[in-house]
Coordinates of N, CA and C and ligand atoms in Angstrom, one line a residue:
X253 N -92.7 -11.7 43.9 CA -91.5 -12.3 44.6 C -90.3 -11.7 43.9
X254 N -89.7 -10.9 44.4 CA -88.1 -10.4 44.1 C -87.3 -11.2 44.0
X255 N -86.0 -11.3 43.0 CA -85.3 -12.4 43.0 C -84.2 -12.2 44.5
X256 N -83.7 -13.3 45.0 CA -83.3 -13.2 45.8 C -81.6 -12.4 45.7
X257 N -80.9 -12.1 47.1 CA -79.6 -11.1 46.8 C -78.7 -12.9 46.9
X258 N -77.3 -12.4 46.4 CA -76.7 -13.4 46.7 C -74.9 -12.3 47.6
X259 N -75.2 -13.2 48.6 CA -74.0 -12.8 49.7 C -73.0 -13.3 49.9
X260 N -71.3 -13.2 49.6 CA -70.5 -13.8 50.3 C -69.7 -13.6 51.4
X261 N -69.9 -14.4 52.5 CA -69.3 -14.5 54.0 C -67.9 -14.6 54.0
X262 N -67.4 -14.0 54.5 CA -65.9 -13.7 54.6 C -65.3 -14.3 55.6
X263 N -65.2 -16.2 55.7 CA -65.0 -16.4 57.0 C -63.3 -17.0 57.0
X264 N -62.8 -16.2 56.5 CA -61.3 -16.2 56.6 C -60.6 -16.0 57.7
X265 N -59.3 -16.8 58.1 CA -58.7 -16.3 59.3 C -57.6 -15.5 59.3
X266 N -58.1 -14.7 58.6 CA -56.6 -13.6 58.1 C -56.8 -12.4 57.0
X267 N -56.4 -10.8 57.3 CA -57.5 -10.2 56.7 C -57.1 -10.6 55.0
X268 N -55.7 -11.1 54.5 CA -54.8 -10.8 53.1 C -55.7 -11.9 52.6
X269 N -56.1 -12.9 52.9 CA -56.6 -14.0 52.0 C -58.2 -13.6 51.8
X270 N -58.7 -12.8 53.1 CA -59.7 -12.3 52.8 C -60.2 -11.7 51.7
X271 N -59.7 -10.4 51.4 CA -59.5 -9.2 50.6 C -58.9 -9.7 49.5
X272 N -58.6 -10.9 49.2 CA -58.2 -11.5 47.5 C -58.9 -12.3 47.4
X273 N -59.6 -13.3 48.5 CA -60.8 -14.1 47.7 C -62.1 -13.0 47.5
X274 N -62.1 -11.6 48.0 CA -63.5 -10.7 47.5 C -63.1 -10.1 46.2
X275 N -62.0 -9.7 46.4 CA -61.0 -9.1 45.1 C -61.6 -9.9 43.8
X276 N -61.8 -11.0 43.8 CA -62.1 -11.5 42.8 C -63.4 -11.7 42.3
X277 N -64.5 -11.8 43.4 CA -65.8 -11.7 43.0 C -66.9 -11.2 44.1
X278 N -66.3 -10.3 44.7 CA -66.7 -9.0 44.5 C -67.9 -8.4 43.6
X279 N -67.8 -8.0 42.8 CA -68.2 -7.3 41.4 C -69.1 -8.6 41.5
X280 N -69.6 -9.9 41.7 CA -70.7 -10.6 41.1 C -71.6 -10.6 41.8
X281 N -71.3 -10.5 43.0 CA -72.0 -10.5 44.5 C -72.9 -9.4 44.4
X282 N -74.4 -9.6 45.6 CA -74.8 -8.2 46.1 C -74.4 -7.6 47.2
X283 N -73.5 -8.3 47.8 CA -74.0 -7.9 49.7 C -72.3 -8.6 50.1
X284 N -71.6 -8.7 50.8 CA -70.1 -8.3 51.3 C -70.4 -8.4 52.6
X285 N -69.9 -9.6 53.3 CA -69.8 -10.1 54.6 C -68.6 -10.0 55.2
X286 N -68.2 -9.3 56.2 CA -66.9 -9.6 57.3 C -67.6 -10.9 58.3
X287 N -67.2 -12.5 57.7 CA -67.8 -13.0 58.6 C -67.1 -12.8 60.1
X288 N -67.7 -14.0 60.6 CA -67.7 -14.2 62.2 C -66.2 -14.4 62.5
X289 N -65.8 -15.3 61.6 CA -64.4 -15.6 61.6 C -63.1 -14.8 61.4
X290 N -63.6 -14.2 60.5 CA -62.3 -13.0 60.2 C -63.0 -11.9 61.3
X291 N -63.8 -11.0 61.5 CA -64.1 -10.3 62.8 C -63.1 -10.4 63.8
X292 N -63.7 -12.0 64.2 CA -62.6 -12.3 65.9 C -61.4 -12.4 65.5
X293 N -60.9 -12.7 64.5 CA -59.7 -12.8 64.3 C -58.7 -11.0 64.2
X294 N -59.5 -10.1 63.3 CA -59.1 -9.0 63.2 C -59.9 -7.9 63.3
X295 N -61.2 -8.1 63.5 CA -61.9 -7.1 64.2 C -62.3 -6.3 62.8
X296 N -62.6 -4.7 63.3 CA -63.8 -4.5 62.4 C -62.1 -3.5 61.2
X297 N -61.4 -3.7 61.4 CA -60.2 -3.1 60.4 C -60.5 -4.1 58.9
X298 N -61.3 -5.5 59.2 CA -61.5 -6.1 58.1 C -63.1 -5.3 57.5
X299 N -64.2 -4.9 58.0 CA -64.9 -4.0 57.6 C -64.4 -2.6 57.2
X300 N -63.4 -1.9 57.6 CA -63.0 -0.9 56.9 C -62.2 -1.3 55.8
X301 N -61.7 -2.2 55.5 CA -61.1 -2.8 54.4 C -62.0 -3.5 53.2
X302 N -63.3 -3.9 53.6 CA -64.4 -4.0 52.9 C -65.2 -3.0 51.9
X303 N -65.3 -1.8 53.2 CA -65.7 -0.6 52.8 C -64.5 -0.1 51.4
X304 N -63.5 0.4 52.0 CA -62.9 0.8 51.3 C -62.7 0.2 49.8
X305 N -63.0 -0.8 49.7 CA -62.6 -2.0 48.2 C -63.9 -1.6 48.0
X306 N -65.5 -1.4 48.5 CA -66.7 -1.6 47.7 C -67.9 -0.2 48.3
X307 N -67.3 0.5 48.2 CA -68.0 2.0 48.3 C -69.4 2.2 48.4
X308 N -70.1 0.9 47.3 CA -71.5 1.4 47.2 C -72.0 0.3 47.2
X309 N -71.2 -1.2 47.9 CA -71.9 -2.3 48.6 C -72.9 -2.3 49.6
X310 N -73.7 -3.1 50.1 CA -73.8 -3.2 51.8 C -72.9 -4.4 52.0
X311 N -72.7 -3.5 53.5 CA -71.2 -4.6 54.1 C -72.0 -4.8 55.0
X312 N -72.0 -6.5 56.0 CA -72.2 -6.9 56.8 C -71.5 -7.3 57.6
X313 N -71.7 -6.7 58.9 CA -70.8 -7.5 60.0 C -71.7 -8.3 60.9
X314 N -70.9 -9.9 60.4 CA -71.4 -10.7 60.9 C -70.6 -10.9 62.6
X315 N -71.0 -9.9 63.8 CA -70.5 -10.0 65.0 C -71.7 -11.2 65.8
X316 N -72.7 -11.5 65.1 CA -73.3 -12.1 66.2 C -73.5 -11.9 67.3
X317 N -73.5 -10.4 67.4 CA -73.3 -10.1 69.0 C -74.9 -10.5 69.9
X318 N -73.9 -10.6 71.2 CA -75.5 -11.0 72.3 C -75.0 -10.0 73.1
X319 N -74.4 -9.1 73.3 CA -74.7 -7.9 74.2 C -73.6 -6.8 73.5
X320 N -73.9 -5.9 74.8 CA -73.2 -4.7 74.4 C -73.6 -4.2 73.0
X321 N -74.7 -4.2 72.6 CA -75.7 -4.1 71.4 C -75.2 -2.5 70.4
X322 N -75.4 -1.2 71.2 CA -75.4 -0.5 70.8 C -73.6 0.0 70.7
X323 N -73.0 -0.2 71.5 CA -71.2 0.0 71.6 C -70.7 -0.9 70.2
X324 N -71.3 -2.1 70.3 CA -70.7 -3.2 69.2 C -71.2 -2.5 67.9
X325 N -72.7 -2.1 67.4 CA -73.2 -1.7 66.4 C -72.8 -0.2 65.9
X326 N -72.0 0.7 67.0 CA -71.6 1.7 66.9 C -69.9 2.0 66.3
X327 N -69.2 0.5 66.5 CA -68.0 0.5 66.3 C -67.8 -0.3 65.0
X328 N -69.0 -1.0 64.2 CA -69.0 -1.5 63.1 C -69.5 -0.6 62.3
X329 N -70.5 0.7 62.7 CA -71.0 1.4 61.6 C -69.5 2.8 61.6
X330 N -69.2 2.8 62.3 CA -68.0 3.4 62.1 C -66.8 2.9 61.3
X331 N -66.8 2.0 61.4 CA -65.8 1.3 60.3 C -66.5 1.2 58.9
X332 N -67.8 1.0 58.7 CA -68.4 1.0 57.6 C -69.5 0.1 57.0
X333 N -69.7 -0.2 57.8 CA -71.3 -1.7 57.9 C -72.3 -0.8 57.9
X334 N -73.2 -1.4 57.1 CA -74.6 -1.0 57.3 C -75.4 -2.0 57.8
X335 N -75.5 -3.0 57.5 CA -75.6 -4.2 58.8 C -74.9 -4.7 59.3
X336 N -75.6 -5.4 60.8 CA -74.7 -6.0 61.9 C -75.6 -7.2 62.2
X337 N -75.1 -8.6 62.5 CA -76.2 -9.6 63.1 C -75.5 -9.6 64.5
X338 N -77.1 -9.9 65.1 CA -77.2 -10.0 66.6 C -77.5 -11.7 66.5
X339 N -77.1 -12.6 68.2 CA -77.4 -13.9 68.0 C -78.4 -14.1 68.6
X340 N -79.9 -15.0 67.9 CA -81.3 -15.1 69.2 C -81.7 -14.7 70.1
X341 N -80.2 -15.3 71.2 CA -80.2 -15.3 72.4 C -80.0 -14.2 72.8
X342 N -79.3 -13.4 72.0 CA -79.6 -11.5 72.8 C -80.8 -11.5 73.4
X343 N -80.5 -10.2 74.1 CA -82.3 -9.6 74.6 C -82.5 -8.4 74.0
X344 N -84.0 -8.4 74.1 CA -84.5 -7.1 73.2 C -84.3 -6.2 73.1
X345 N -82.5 -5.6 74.5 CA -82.8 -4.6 75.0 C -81.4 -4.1 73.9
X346 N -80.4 -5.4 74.0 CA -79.6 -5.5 72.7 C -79.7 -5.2 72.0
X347 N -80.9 -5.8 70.8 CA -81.1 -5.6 69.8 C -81.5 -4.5 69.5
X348 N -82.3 -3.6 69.9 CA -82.6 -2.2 70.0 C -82.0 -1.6 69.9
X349 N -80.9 -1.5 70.8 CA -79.3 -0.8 71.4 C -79.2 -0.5 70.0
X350 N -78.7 -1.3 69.6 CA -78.0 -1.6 68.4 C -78.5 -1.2 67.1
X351 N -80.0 -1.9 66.7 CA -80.7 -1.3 65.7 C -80.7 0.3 65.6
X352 N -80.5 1.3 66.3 CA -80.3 2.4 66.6 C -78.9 3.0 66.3
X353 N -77.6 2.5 65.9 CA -76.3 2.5 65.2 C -76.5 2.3 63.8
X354 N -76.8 1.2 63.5 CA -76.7 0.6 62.4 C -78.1 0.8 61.5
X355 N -77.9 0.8 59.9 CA -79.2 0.6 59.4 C -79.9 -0.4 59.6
X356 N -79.7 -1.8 59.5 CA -80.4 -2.7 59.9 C -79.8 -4.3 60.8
X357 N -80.5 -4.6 61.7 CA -80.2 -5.7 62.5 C -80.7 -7.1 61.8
X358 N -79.8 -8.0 61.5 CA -80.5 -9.4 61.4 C -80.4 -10.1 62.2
X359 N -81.0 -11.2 63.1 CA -81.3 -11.8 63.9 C -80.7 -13.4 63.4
X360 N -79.3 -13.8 63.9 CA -79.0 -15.0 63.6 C -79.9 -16.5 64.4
X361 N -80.3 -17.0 64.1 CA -81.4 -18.3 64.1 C -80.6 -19.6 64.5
X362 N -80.1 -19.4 66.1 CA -79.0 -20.8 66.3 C -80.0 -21.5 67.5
X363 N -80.0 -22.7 67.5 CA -80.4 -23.3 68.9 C -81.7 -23.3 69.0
X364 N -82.1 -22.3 70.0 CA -83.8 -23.0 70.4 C -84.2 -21.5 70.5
X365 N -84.6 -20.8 69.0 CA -85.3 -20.1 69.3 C -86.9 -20.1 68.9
X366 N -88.1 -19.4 69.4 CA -89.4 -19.5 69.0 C -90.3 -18.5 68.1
X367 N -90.9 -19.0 67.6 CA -91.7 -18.1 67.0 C -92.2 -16.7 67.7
X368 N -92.8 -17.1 69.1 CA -92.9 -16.1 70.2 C -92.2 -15.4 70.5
X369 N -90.8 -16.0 70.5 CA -89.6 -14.9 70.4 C -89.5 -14.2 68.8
X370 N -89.9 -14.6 68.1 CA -89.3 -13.8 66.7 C -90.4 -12.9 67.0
X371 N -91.7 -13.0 67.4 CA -92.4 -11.9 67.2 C -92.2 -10.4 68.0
X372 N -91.7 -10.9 69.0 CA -91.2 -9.9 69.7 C -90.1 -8.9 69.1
X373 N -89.2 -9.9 68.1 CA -88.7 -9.2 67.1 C -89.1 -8.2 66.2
X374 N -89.7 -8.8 65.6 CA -90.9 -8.0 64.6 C -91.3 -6.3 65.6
X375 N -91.6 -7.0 66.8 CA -92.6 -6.1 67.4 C -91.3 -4.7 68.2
X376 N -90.2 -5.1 67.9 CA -89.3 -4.2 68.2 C -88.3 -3.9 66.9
X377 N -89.2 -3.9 66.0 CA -88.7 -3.1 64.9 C -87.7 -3.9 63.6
X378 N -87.3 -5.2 64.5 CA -86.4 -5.7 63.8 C -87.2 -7.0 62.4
X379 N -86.7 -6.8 61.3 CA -87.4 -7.3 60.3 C -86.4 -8.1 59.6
X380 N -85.0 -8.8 59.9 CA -84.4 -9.6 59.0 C -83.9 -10.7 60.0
X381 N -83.7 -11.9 59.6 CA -83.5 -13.0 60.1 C -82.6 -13.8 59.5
X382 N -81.7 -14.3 59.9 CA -80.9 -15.3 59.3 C -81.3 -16.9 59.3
X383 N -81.8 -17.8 58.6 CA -82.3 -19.0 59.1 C -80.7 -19.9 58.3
X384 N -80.3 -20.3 59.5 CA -79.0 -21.0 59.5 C -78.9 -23.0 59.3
X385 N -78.1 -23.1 59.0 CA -77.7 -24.9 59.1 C -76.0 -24.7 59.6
X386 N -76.2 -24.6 61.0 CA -74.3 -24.5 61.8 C -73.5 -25.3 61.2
X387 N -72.5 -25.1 61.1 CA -71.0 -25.7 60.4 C -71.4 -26.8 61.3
X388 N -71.4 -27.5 62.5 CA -71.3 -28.2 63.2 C -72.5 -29.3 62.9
X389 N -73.5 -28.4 62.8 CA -74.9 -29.8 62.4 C -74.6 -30.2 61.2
X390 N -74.2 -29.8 60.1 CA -73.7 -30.3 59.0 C -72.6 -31.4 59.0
X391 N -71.7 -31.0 60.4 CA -70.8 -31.9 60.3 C -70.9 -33.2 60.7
X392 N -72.3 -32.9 61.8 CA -73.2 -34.5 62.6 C -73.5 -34.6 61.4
X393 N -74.1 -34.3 60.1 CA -74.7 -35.4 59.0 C -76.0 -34.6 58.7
X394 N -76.1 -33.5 59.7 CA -77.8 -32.6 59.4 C -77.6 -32.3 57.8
X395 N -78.7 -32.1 57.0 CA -78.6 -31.6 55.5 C -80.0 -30.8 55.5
X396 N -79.9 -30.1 54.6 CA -81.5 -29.0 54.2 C -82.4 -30.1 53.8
X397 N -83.4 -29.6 54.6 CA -84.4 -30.5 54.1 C -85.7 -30.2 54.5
X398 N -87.2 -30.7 54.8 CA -88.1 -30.4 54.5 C -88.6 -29.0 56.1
X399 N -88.3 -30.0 57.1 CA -88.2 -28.5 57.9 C -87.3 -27.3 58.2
X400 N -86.4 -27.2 57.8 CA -85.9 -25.5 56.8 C -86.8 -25.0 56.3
X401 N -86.7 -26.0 55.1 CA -88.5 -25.1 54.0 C -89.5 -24.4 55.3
X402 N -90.2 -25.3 55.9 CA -91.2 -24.8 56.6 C -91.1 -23.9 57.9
X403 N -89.6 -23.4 58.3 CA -89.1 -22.7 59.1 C -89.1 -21.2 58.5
X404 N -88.5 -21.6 57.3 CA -88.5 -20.3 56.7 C -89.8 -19.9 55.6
X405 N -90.4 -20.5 55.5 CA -91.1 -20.1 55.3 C -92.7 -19.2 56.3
X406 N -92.6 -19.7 57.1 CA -93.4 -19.6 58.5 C -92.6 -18.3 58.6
X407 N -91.5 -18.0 58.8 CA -90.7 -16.7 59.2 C -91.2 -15.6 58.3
X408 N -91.2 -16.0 57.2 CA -91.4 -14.7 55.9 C -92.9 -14.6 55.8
X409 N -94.1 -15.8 56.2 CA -95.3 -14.8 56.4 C -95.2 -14.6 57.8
X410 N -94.8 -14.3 58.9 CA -94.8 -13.7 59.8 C -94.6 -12.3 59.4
X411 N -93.3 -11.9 58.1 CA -93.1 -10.5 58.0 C -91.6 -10.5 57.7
X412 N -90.5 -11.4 57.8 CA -89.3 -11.1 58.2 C -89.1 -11.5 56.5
X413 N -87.8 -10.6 56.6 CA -86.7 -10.8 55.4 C -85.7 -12.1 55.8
X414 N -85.9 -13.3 55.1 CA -85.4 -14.3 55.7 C -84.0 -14.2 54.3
X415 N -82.9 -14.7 55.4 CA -81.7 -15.1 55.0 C -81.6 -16.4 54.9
X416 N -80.5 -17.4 54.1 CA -80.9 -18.4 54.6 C -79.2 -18.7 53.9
X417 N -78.4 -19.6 55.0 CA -77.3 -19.9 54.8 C -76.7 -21.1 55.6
X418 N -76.0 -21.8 55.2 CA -75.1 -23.0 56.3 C -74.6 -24.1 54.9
X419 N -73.5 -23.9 54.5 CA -72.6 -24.9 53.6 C -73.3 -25.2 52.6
X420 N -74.2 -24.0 51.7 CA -74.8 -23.8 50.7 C -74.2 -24.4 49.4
X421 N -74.8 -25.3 48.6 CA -74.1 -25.5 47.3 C -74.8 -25.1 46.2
X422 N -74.7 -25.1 44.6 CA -75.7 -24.1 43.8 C -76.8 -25.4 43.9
X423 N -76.6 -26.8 43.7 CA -77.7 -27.6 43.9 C -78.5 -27.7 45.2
X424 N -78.3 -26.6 46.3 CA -79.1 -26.5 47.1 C -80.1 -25.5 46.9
X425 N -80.3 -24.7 46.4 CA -80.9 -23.5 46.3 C -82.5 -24.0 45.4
X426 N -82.1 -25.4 44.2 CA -83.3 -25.3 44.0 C -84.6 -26.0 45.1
X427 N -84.4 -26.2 46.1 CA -85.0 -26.5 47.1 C -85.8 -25.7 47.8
X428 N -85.4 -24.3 47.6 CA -86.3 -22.8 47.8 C -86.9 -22.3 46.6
X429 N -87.1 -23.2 45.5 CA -88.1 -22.8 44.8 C -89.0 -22.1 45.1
X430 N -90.1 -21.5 44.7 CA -91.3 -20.7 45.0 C -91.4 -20.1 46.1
X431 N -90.2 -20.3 47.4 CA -90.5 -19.4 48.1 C -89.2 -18.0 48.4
X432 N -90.2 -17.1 49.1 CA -90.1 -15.9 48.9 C -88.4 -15.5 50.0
X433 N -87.2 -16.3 49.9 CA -86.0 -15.9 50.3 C -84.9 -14.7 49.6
X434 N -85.0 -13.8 50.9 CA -84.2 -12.8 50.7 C -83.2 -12.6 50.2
X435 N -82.2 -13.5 50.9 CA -80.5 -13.5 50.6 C -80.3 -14.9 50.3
X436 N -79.3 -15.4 49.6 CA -78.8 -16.7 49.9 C -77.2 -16.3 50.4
X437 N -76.6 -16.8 51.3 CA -75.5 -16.1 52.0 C -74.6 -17.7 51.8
X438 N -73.3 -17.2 51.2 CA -73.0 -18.5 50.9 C -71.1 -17.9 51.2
X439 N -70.3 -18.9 51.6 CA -69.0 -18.4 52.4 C -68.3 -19.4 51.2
X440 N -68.0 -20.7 51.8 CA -67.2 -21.9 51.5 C -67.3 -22.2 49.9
X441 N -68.8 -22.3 49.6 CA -69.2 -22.4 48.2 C -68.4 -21.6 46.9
X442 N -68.1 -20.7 48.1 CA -67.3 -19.7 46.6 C -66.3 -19.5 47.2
X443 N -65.8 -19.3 48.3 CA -64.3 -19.1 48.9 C -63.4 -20.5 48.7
X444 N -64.1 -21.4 48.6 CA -63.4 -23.1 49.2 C -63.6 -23.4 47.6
X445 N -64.0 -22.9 46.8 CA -64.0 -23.2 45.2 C -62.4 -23.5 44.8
X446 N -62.2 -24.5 43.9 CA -61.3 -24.3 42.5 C -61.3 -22.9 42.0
X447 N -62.7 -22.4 41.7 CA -62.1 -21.5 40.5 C -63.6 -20.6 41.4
X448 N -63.1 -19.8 42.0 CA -64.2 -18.7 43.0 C -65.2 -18.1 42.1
X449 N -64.4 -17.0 41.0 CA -64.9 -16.3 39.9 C -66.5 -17.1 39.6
X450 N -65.8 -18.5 38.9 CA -66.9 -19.6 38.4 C -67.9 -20.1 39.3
X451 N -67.6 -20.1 40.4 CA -69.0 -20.8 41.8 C -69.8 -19.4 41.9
X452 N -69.2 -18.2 41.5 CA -70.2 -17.2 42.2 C -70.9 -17.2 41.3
X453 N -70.6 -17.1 39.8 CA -71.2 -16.5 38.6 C -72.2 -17.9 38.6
X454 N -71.5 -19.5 39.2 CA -72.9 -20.4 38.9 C -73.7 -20.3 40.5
X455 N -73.4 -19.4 41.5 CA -74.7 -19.5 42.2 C -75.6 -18.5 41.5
X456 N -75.0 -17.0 40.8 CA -76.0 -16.3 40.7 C -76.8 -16.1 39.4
X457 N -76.0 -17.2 38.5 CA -76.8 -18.0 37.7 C -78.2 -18.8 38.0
X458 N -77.7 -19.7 39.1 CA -78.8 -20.3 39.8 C -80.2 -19.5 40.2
X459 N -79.4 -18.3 40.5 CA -80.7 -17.3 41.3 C -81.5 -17.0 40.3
X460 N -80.5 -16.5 39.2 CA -81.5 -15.9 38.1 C -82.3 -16.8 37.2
X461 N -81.7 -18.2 37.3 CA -83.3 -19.4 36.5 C -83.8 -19.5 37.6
X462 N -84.3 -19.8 38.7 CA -85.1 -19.7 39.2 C -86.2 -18.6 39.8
X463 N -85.5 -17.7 40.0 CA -86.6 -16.5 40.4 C -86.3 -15.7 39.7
X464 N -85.7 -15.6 38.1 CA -86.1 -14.5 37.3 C -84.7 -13.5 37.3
X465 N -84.5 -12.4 37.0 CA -83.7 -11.3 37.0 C -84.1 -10.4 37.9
Ligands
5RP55 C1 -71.7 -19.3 60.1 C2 -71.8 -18.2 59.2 C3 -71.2 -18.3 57.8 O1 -70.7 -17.0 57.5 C4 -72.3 -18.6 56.8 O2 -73.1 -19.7 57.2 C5 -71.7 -19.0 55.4 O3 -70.8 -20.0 55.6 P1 -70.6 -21.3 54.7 O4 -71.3 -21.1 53.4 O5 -69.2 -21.4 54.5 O6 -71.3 -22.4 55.4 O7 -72.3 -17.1 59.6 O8 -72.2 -19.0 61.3
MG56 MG1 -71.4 -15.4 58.6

């Protein structure tokens, strides 16, 4: 079991506050997100601005796209992404599109998707998944808990590189003890911090007692 990467989501609505909360921890992170929010707000000019600040990161564009698969994944690898997430509900024909631009596709995990469908994933080449808690079910009162664990884990012996993110705190993380999670993708936790520097260095503290260096 690899220790896991640790990600921050860029879900700013504006590119200047963006590019100073990465500006600062940046350098602690593995992985550099244009989220969803700064995207629609300013499009992929905030992934060339990513790129350019971190040369030898992987940048994520979190477009969530459900269509126009290969045009969307073609206009983010040109600005400088090496990943792009597609949402569930795309179709396979999307996802493909697109995997085909980009080095790799993740599959964001909203609403009612199935295992039957993730395999079809799998079976069209696509191998990362995001297993999410929406700002919104958080906000009804939802919290991580025992079926997450068993979502994501079900996903990663299927095969997939499971992500796993939604209003992450570092006392959430020991909850994925012993199992085998890819990324922990965390936005608010280190952007919405007092002191950013300090929440990234104690998530990726966290990563490293629990699953090692
Ligand atoms: C929501 C997202 C966010 O970027 C991700 O969940 C991290 O956000 P936060 O840690 O602030 O909840 O993709 O759809
Ligand atoms: Mg995101």
């Amino acid at each position: 079991m690899g220790r896991p990467n640790l990600q921050i989501a860029l879900d700013n609505s504006d590119l200047p506050t963006a590019l100073a909360a990465v500006s600062a921890v940046g350098e602690i992170v593995d992985i550099v997100e244009a989220g969803t929010v700064l995207i629609l707000q300013v499009g992929d000019e905030s992934v060339k601005c990513l790129r350019a600040l971190f040369p030898e990161k992987i940048i994520v564009a979190d477009t969530k796209c459900a269509d126009a698969g290969g045009t969307v994944a073609g206009n983010v690898r040109k600005a400088g992404a090496n990943w792009m997430t597609c949402i569930c509900s795309a179709t396979i024909a999307t996802m493909k599109a697109a995997a085909k631009e980009v080095e790799q596709i993740q599959v964001e995990l909203y609403g009612d998707w199935t295992y039957e469908l993730a395999q079809k994933w799998l079976e069209a080449g696509i191998t990362q998944a995001i297993y999410h808690q929406s700002r919104d079910a958080l906000l009804a009162g939802e919290t991580w808990g025992e079926k997450d664990l068993t979502a994501v884990k079900e996903l990663i012996k299927m095969g997939f590189k499971v992500s796993v993110t939604g209003g992450l705190e570092v006392e959430t993380l020991k909850l994925f003890e012993g199992i085998d999670v890819y990324t922990f993708i965390t936005g608010r936790g280190i952007t919405g911090a007092d002191n950013p520097v300090q929440a990234a260095t104690e998530f990726k503290n966290e990563i490293i007692r629990i699953w090692g260096e």
